Structures are given as C-alpha cells and as structure tokens.
Amino acid sequence: MKKYLAAVSGGPDSMAMLSKYKRKIYVVCHVNYHKRDSSIRDENIVKKFCSENKIKCEVLNVTKKIYHSYKEKNFEHLARNIRYDFFCEIGKKYNIDKLLVAHNEDDFLETALMQKNKKSKTLFLGIKKNSNYKWLKIYRPLLKYRKKDLEKYCEKNKIQFGIDETNFLPIYERNKIRKEITTFSDKKYHTILKEIFNYNKKNKKNIKKINHLYKEWCTNNFLAKLFIKKICDVDKNYVIYNFLSTFDVPNISAKKIEQVKKFIECARVNTKQRLGSNLYVCKNKKQEIIIQ
C-alpha cells in the first residue's frame, strides 16, 4: 500500500479528503499560521480526527521567527512557501515523497480565471492533477468535486470541520474571484467551466507537443544547451511554463517566464535566480537547470 502525506487545514475540503483516503495516509501535516482566533479550533479538529483514526499528525506553529526567515512581502506566497517547505521537511522525516492536497473544482475554476485575468502564457488553464514542489510529488484527488458537495459529505458523515472566515475577505485577488464564483448560478458556473475545458481540449495537440519537448528536456536532466538548441523560440515560453508549473512555482507571469528563459540562455554555471521566497532556478556545473 502506498504511503502518503496529507496537507490538512481543518476545512471541509481537506477533512473530506482525509476521511476518504485515511487508509492510504501515513501522516497528516497541519500548519497553524496564528493569524486568526479560530486557527486553534482548526488545529484541534485535525488532531482529534488523527487521534481517533490512529494517523500520525505533524503540526507547524508558525512563529515570528519563521515569518521573518522568509523575505516575502505577499502573505499568500509567504504562507504557501512556509507550508510546502514544511511538507518537504516531514516527507524527509518519514521518507515519503507523495503528498495529497485537497484542491477542488472551485479551486480549479478560481485558478483558471486568475490565469485569464493575468493573460498567462499557458496552453492549460486551471490546476493540474499532479505536480511537484522541489522533490515532493503532489496529487490532487478532489478536482472533480465542488466545494459545496465536500461540505455536504462532511455533514452527512458527521465529520467536524472549520470555516476560515478570512477566505472571503476581499484582500487578495483569489478571494475576490472566490467570492464572485459564489454568486454564479449553476448554469453560469458550468458554462464557464465548459469554456475552460474546451480551451484545454482545443490546445490538446499543442499541449502534447509541448509535453513531449518538456519530457525530452526532463529526460536529459534539463540541460541548458538542449533547451537552447532543440526548442524553437515559439515553444520556449510554453516549455518554461511547464517547467515552472510542474515544480509548483507560484505566480507564473510572462515576465517571470522571460527572466527564466534569459537565465537559461545566458547565465554562467553555478549561478541562480530568485523565483520567490526560498525558491530559485539554478544552473549547476553540468549546466543542468534545477529548482531548489
């Protein structure tokens, strides 16, 4: 039986995932940012479920020292980097490289709408079922479930969960889109979702081509010279987008893609370029491009 880590916040999505996959989960990872009074409630919900189901539970209580160790001003990016670095730490502790994350269909739609707003250079809108963060393999088994259905699942099966009241405060772009989605009728929701699926389907042939180029580059350890010589300029942006999204790099913009492209083509060996807090693209002495 495969062993998984599971990222569990205590909300309905992650608690539903924890319940559905509890036989495959070896250890639960919970992060308490201590940014709201109800955070201790959510921590206790997660601990209680794990105790009752004999699942190991690792909790990170984020202190001021941890916050200050990350040179990141955007709290969303900061929080994401803190938790994923924690997941990596726990994965190493238990020798597990597979992580379950409870992104759902609403999250998929939120991400797609954000990508469209940013006019991201991507052939695929939304969240991929699988990705990586550094060496950690990430799996998203709930992408076909609506958030409201996961809440119903918890209520039906008497699974306790907490609601993060900050999720709908209009302080982040994602929160604004999330709030907007709640106003959609089912018809509008599915119409927009269908448009996104059609966009991804229309690009299927190009996606296959880019995936092939990316896989070849990956097989050759992301050699800079292979990227420069064998991938045409038209495809380079898409291949870099694949590279960054596969390693779960946040906030992939056209500017960031262009910076990475120039880095691959021009940077000297043993150099690195910052992609975010504690996240860099590097060129080692073999001229391999790596994320660390």
CSV table of C-alpha atoms in Angstrom, one decimal:
chain,number,residue,atom,x,y,z
A,1,MET,CA,0.0,0.0,0.0
A,2,LYS,CA,1.3,3.5,-0.9
A,3,LYS,CA,2.1,5.8,1.9
A,4,TYR,CA,1.1,9.5,1.6
A,5,LEU,CA,1.5,12.7,3.4
A,6,ALA,CA,-1.7,14.8,3.5
A,7,ALA,CA,-2.0,18.5,3.8
A,8,VAL,CA,-5.0,19.1,6.1
A,9,SER,CA,-6.1,22.6,7.2
A,10,GLY,CA,-9.2,21.5,9.1
A,11,GLY,CA,-11.6,23.0,6.4
A,12,PRO,CA,-14.3,20.9,4.7
A,13,ASP,CA,-12.2,20.1,1.6
A,14,SER,CA,-9.2,18.7,3.4
A,15,MET,CA,-11.3,17.0,6.1
A,16,ALA,CA,-13.3,15.3,3.4
A,17,MET,CA,-10.1,14.2,1.7
A,18,LEU,CA,-8.7,12.9,5.0
A,19,SER,CA,-11.8,10.9,5.6
A,20,LYS,CA,-11.9,9.5,2.0
A,21,TYR,CA,-8.2,8.5,1.9
A,22,LYS,CA,-7.5,7.8,5.6
A,23,ARG,CA,-6.4,4.2,4.8
A,24,LYS,CA,-3.7,5.5,2.5
A,25,ILE,CA,-2.5,8.4,4.6
A,26,TYR,CA,0.5,7.7,6.9
A,27,VAL,CA,1.0,11.2,8.3
A,28,VAL,CA,-1.1,14.4,8.3
A,29,CYS,CA,0.6,17.8,8.0
A,30,HIS,CA,-1.2,20.8,9.5
A,31,VAL,CA,0.1,24.4,9.6
A,32,ASN,CA,-1.2,27.0,12.1
A,33,TYR,CA,-0.3,30.5,11.0
A,34,HIS,CA,-1.9,32.0,14.1
A,35,LYS,CA,-3.4,34.8,12.0
A,36,ARG,CA,-7.0,34.4,13.3
A,37,ASP,CA,-8.6,33.4,16.6
A,38,SER,CA,-10.2,30.3,15.1
A,39,SER,CA,-6.9,28.8,14.0
A,40,ILE,CA,-6.5,26.8,17.2
A,41,ARG,CA,-10.1,25.4,16.7
A,42,ASP,CA,-9.0,24.0,13.3
A,43,GLU,CA,-5.8,22.6,14.7
A,44,ASN,CA,-7.8,20.7,17.3
A,45,ILE,CA,-10.2,19.4,14.7
A,46,VAL,CA,-7.3,17.9,12.8
A,47,LYS,CA,-5.6,16.4,15.8
A,48,LYS,CA,-8.8,14.9,17.1
A,49,PHE,CA,-9.6,13.1,13.8
A,50,CYS,CA,-6.0,11.8,13.6
A,51,SER,CA,-6.1,10.6,17.2
A,52,GLU,CA,-9.4,8.8,16.6
A,53,ASN,CA,-8.2,7.2,13.4
A,54,LYS,CA,-4.6,6.4,14.6
A,55,ILE,CA,-2.9,8.6,12.0
A,56,LYS,CA,0.3,10.4,12.7
A,57,CYS,CA,-0.1,14.2,12.9
A,58,GLU,CA,2.6,16.8,12.5
A,59,VAL,CA,1.8,20.4,13.3
A,60,LEU,CA,3.8,23.5,12.4
A,61,ASN,CA,3.1,26.5,14.6
A,62,VAL,CA,4.4,29.5,12.6
A,63,THR,CA,6.3,31.9,14.8
A,64,LYS,CA,7.5,35.4,14.1
A,65,LYS,CA,11.0,34.0,13.6
A,66,ILE,CA,9.7,31.7,10.8
A,67,TYR,CA,7.9,34.6,9.2
A,68,HIS,CA,11.0,36.8,9.3
A,69,SER,CA,13.2,34.0,7.8
A,70,TYR,CA,11.3,34.3,4.5
A,71,LYS,CA,12.0,37.5,2.6
A,72,GLU,CA,8.5,37.7,1.1
A,73,LYS,CA,6.0,40.5,1.4
A,74,ASN,CA,3.0,38.9,-0.2
A,75,PHE,CA,1.3,36.9,2.6
A,76,GLU,CA,-0.3,34.3,0.2
A,77,HIS,CA,3.1,33.5,-1.3
A,78,LEU,CA,4.8,33.5,2.1
A,79,ALA,CA,2.2,31.2,3.6
A,80,ARG,CA,2.4,28.8,0.6
A,81,ASN,CA,6.2,28.6,0.8
A,82,ILE,CA,6.1,28.0,4.6
A,83,ARG,CA,3.7,25.2,4.3
A,84,TYR,CA,5.3,23.4,1.3
A,85,ASP,CA,8.8,23.6,2.9
A,86,PHE,CA,7.2,22.1,6.0
A,87,PHE,CA,5.7,19.3,3.9
A,88,CYS,CA,9.1,18.6,2.4
A,89,GLU,CA,10.6,18.5,5.9
A,90,ILE,CA,8.0,16.0,7.1
A,91,GLY,CA,8.4,14.0,3.9
A,92,LYS,CA,12.1,13.6,4.6
A,93,LYS,CA,11.5,12.7,8.2
A,94,TYR,CA,9.2,9.8,7.2
A,95,ASN,CA,10.9,9.0,3.8
A,96,ILE,CA,7.6,9.8,1.9
A,97,ASP,CA,7.6,11.7,-1.4
A,98,LYS,CA,3.9,11.7,-2.1
A,99,LEU,CA,1.6,14.5,-0.9
A,100,LEU,CA,-2.2,14.7,-1.1
A,101,VAL,CA,-3.7,18.2,-1.4
A,102,ALA,CA,-7.4,19.0,-1.3
A,103,HIS,CA,-7.8,21.4,-4.2
A,104,ASN,CA,-11.3,21.0,-5.6
A,105,GLU,CA,-13.2,22.0,-8.7
A,106,ASP,CA,-14.0,25.5,-7.4
A,107,ASP,CA,-10.2,26.0,-6.8
A,108,PHE,CA,-9.6,24.8,-10.4
A,109,LEU,CA,-12.0,27.4,-11.7
A,110,GLU,CA,-10.5,30.2,-9.5
A,111,THR,CA,-7.1,29.4,-10.8
A,112,ALA,CA,-8.3,29.4,-14.4
A,113,LEU,CA,-10.0,32.8,-14.0
A,114,MET,CA,-6.9,34.2,-12.4
A,115,GLN,CA,-4.8,33.0,-15.3
A,116,LYS,CA,-7.1,34.5,-17.8
A,117,ASN,CA,-7.1,37.8,-15.9
A,118,LYS,CA,-3.2,37.8,-16.0
A,119,LYS,CA,-3.2,36.7,-19.6
A,120,SER,CA,-0.8,34.0,-18.6
A,121,LYS,CA,1.1,32.3,-21.5
A,122,THR,CA,-0.3,28.8,-20.8
A,123,LEU,CA,-1.9,26.2,-23.0
A,124,PHE,CA,-3.7,24.8,-20.0
A,125,LEU,CA,-6.0,26.7,-17.7
A,126,GLY,CA,-6.7,25.6,-14.1
A,127,ILE,CA,-4.9,23.3,-11.7
A,128,LYS,CA,-3.1,20.1,-12.9
A,129,LYS,CA,-4.0,16.9,-11.2
A,130,ASN,CA,-0.3,16.2,-10.5
A,131,SER,CA,2.7,18.5,-10.0
A,132,ASN,CA,5.9,18.8,-7.9
A,133,TYR,CA,7.4,21.0,-5.3
A,134,LYS,CA,11.1,20.5,-5.2
A,135,TRP,CA,11.4,16.7,-4.9
A,136,LEU,CA,7.8,16.2,-3.5
A,137,LYS,CA,5.2,14.7,-5.8
A,138,ILE,CA,1.8,16.4,-5.3
A,139,TYR,CA,-1.6,14.6,-6.1
A,140,ARG,CA,-5.0,16.3,-6.1
A,141,PRO,CA,-7.7,13.7,-5.9
A,142,LEU,CA,-10.7,16.1,-5.4
A,143,LEU,CA,-10.6,18.2,-8.6
A,144,LYS,CA,-13.9,16.8,-9.8
A,145,TYR,CA,-15.7,17.7,-6.6
A,146,ARG,CA,-17.5,21.0,-5.9
A,147,LYS,CA,-16.7,22.6,-2.6
A,148,LYS,CA,-20.4,22.6,-1.6
A,149,ASP,CA,-20.5,18.8,-2.2
A,150,LEU,CA,-17.5,18.3,0.0
A,151,GLU,CA,-19.2,20.2,2.8
A,152,LYS,CA,-22.3,18.0,2.3
A,153,TYR,CA,-20.1,14.9,2.5
A,154,CYS,CA,-18.7,16.1,5.9
A,155,GLU,CA,-22.1,16.9,7.2
A,156,LYS,CA,-23.6,13.6,6.1
A,157,ASN,CA,-20.7,11.6,7.6
A,158,LYS,CA,-20.6,13.8,10.8
A,159,ILE,CA,-17.0,14.9,10.1
A,160,GLN,CA,-16.2,18.0,12.0
A,161,PHE,CA,-14.6,20.9,10.1
A,162,GLY,CA,-13.9,24.6,10.5
A,163,ILE,CA,-14.6,27.5,8.1
A,164,ASP,CA,-11.8,30.0,7.6
A,165,GLU,CA,-13.7,33.3,7.8
A,166,THR,CA,-10.8,35.1,6.0
A,167,ASN,CA,-11.3,33.2,2.8
A,168,PHE,CA,-13.9,35.7,1.5
A,169,LEU,CA,-12.3,38.9,2.7
A,170,PRO,CA,-11.6,41.0,-0.4
A,171,ILE,CA,-7.9,41.4,0.4
A,172,TYR,CA,-6.4,39.0,-2.2
A,173,GLU,CA,-7.2,38.5,-5.9
A,174,ARG,CA,-8.1,34.9,-5.3
A,175,ASN,CA,-10.5,35.8,-2.5
A,176,LYS,CA,-12.3,38.3,-4.8
A,177,ILE,CA,-12.7,35.6,-7.5
A,178,ARG,CA,-13.8,33.1,-4.9
A,179,LYS,CA,-16.5,35.4,-3.7
A,180,GLU,CA,-17.6,36.1,-7.3
A,181,ILE,CA,-17.9,32.4,-8.0
A,182,THR,CA,-20.3,32.0,-5.1
A,183,THR,CA,-22.7,34.4,-6.9
A,184,PHE,CA,-22.7,32.3,-10.1
A,185,SER,CA,-25.8,30.2,-10.9
A,186,ASP,CA,-25.2,26.5,-11.5
A,187,LYS,CA,-25.7,27.3,-15.2
A,188,LYS,CA,-23.2,30.1,-15.3
A,189,TYR,CA,-20.7,28.1,-13.3
A,190,HIS,CA,-20.8,25.1,-15.7
A,191,THR,CA,-20.9,27.3,-18.8
A,192,ILE,CA,-17.6,29.0,-17.7
A,193,LEU,CA,-16.1,25.6,-16.7
A,194,LYS,CA,-17.1,24.2,-20.1
A,195,GLU,CA,-15.3,27.1,-21.8
A,196,ILE,CA,-12.2,26.3,-19.9
A,197,PHE,CA,-12.4,22.6,-20.7
A,198,ASN,CA,-12.9,23.5,-24.3
A,199,TYR,CA,-9.8,25.8,-24.3
A,200,ASN,CA,-7.7,22.9,-22.8
A,201,LYS,CA,-9.2,20.5,-25.3
A,202,LYS,CA,-8.5,22.8,-28.3
A,203,ASN,CA,-4.9,23.0,-27.2
A,204,LYS,CA,-4.6,19.3,-26.6
A,205,LYS,CA,-2.4,18.8,-29.8
A,206,ASN,CA,-0.1,21.7,-28.8
A,207,ILE,CA,-0.1,20.5,-25.2
A,208,LYS,CA,1.0,17.1,-26.4
A,209,LYS,CA,3.8,18.6,-28.4
A,210,ILE,CA,5.0,20.8,-25.5
A,211,ASN,CA,4.7,17.9,-23.1
A,212,HIS,CA,6.9,15.8,-25.5
A,213,LEU,CA,9.5,18.6,-25.7
A,214,TYR,CA,9.4,19.1,-21.9
A,215,LYS,CA,9.7,15.3,-21.3
A,216,GLU,CA,12.7,15.1,-23.6
A,217,TRP,CA,14.3,18.0,-21.8
A,218,CYS,CA,13.5,16.5,-18.4
A,219,THR,CA,15.0,13.1,-19.5
A,220,ASN,CA,18.2,14.9,-20.3
A,221,ASN,CA,18.3,16.5,-16.8
A,222,PHE,CA,17.1,19.9,-18.1
A,223,LEU,CA,20.4,20.6,-19.9
A,224,ALA,CA,20.6,24.3,-20.8
A,225,LYS,CA,22.3,23.6,-24.2
A,226,LEU,CA,19.5,21.2,-25.2
A,227,PHE,CA,16.9,23.8,-24.4
A,228,ILE,CA,18.8,26.4,-26.5
A,229,LYS,CA,19.5,24.2,-29.5
A,230,LYS,CA,16.4,21.9,-29.8
A,231,ILE,CA,13.5,24.0,-28.7
A,232,CYS,CA,12.3,26.7,-31.1
A,233,ASP,CA,11.6,30.3,-29.8
A,234,VAL,CA,7.8,29.8,-30.3
A,235,ASP,CA,7.7,26.9,-28.0
A,236,LYS,CA,10.3,28.0,-25.3
A,237,ASN,CA,7.8,30.1,-23.3
A,238,TYR,CA,5.3,27.1,-23.1
A,239,VAL,CA,8.1,24.7,-22.1
A,240,ILE,CA,9.3,27.1,-19.4
A,241,TYR,CA,5.7,27.4,-18.2
A,242,ASN,CA,5.5,23.6,-18.0
A,243,PHE,CA,8.8,23.6,-16.1
A,244,LEU,CA,7.7,26.1,-13.5
A,245,SER,CA,4.2,24.8,-13.1
A,246,THR,CA,5.5,21.2,-12.7
A,247,PHE,CA,7.6,22.4,-9.8
A,248,ASP,CA,4.7,24.3,-8.4
A,249,VAL,CA,6.4,27.7,-8.7
A,250,PRO,CA,3.8,30.4,-7.7
A,251,ASN,CA,2.7,33.5,-9.6
A,252,ILE,CA,3.9,32.4,-13.1
A,253,SER,CA,3.8,35.6,-15.1
A,254,ALA,CA,5.0,36.4,-18.7
A,255,LYS,CA,7.8,38.5,-17.0
A,256,LYS,CA,8.9,35.6,-14.9
A,257,ILE,CA,9.0,33.2,-17.9
A,258,GLU,CA,11.1,35.7,-19.9
A,259,GLN,CA,13.5,36.1,-17.0
A,260,VAL,CA,13.9,32.3,-16.7
A,261,LYS,CA,14.4,32.0,-20.5
A,262,LYS,CA,17.2,34.6,-20.4
A,263,PHE,CA,18.7,32.9,-17.4
A,264,ILE,CA,18.8,29.5,-19.1
A,265,GLU,CA,20.3,31.0,-22.3
A,266,CYS,CA,22.8,33.4,-20.7
A,267,ALA,CA,23.6,32.6,-17.1
A,268,ARG,CA,27.0,31.2,-16.1
A,269,VAL,CA,27.3,27.9,-14.3
A,270,ASN,CA,26.8,27.8,-10.5
A,271,THR,CA,24.5,30.8,-10.6
A,272,LYS,CA,20.9,31.1,-9.5
A,273,GLN,CA,17.9,33.4,-9.9
A,274,ARG,CA,15.3,34.0,-7.3
A,275,LEU,CA,11.7,32.9,-8.2
A,276,GLY,CA,10.2,33.6,-4.8
A,277,SER,CA,10.9,33.3,-1.2
A,278,ASN,CA,13.4,30.4,-0.7
A,279,LEU,CA,12.9,29.3,-4.3
A,280,TYR,CA,15.5,29.6,-7.0
A,281,VAL,CA,16.2,28.5,-10.6
A,282,CYS,CA,19.8,27.4,-10.7
A,283,LYS,CA,22.4,26.3,-13.3
A,284,ASN,CA,24.9,23.8,-11.9
A,285,LYS,CA,28.4,22.9,-13.1
A,286,LYS,CA,26.9,20.4,-15.5
A,287,GLN,CA,24.8,23.2,-17.0
A,288,GLU,CA,21.6,21.5,-15.7
A,289,ILE,CA,18.7,23.8,-14.8
A,290,ILE,CA,17.2,22.9,-11.4
A,291,ILE,CA,14.6,24.4,-9.0
A,292,GLN,CA,15.7,24.5,-5.4
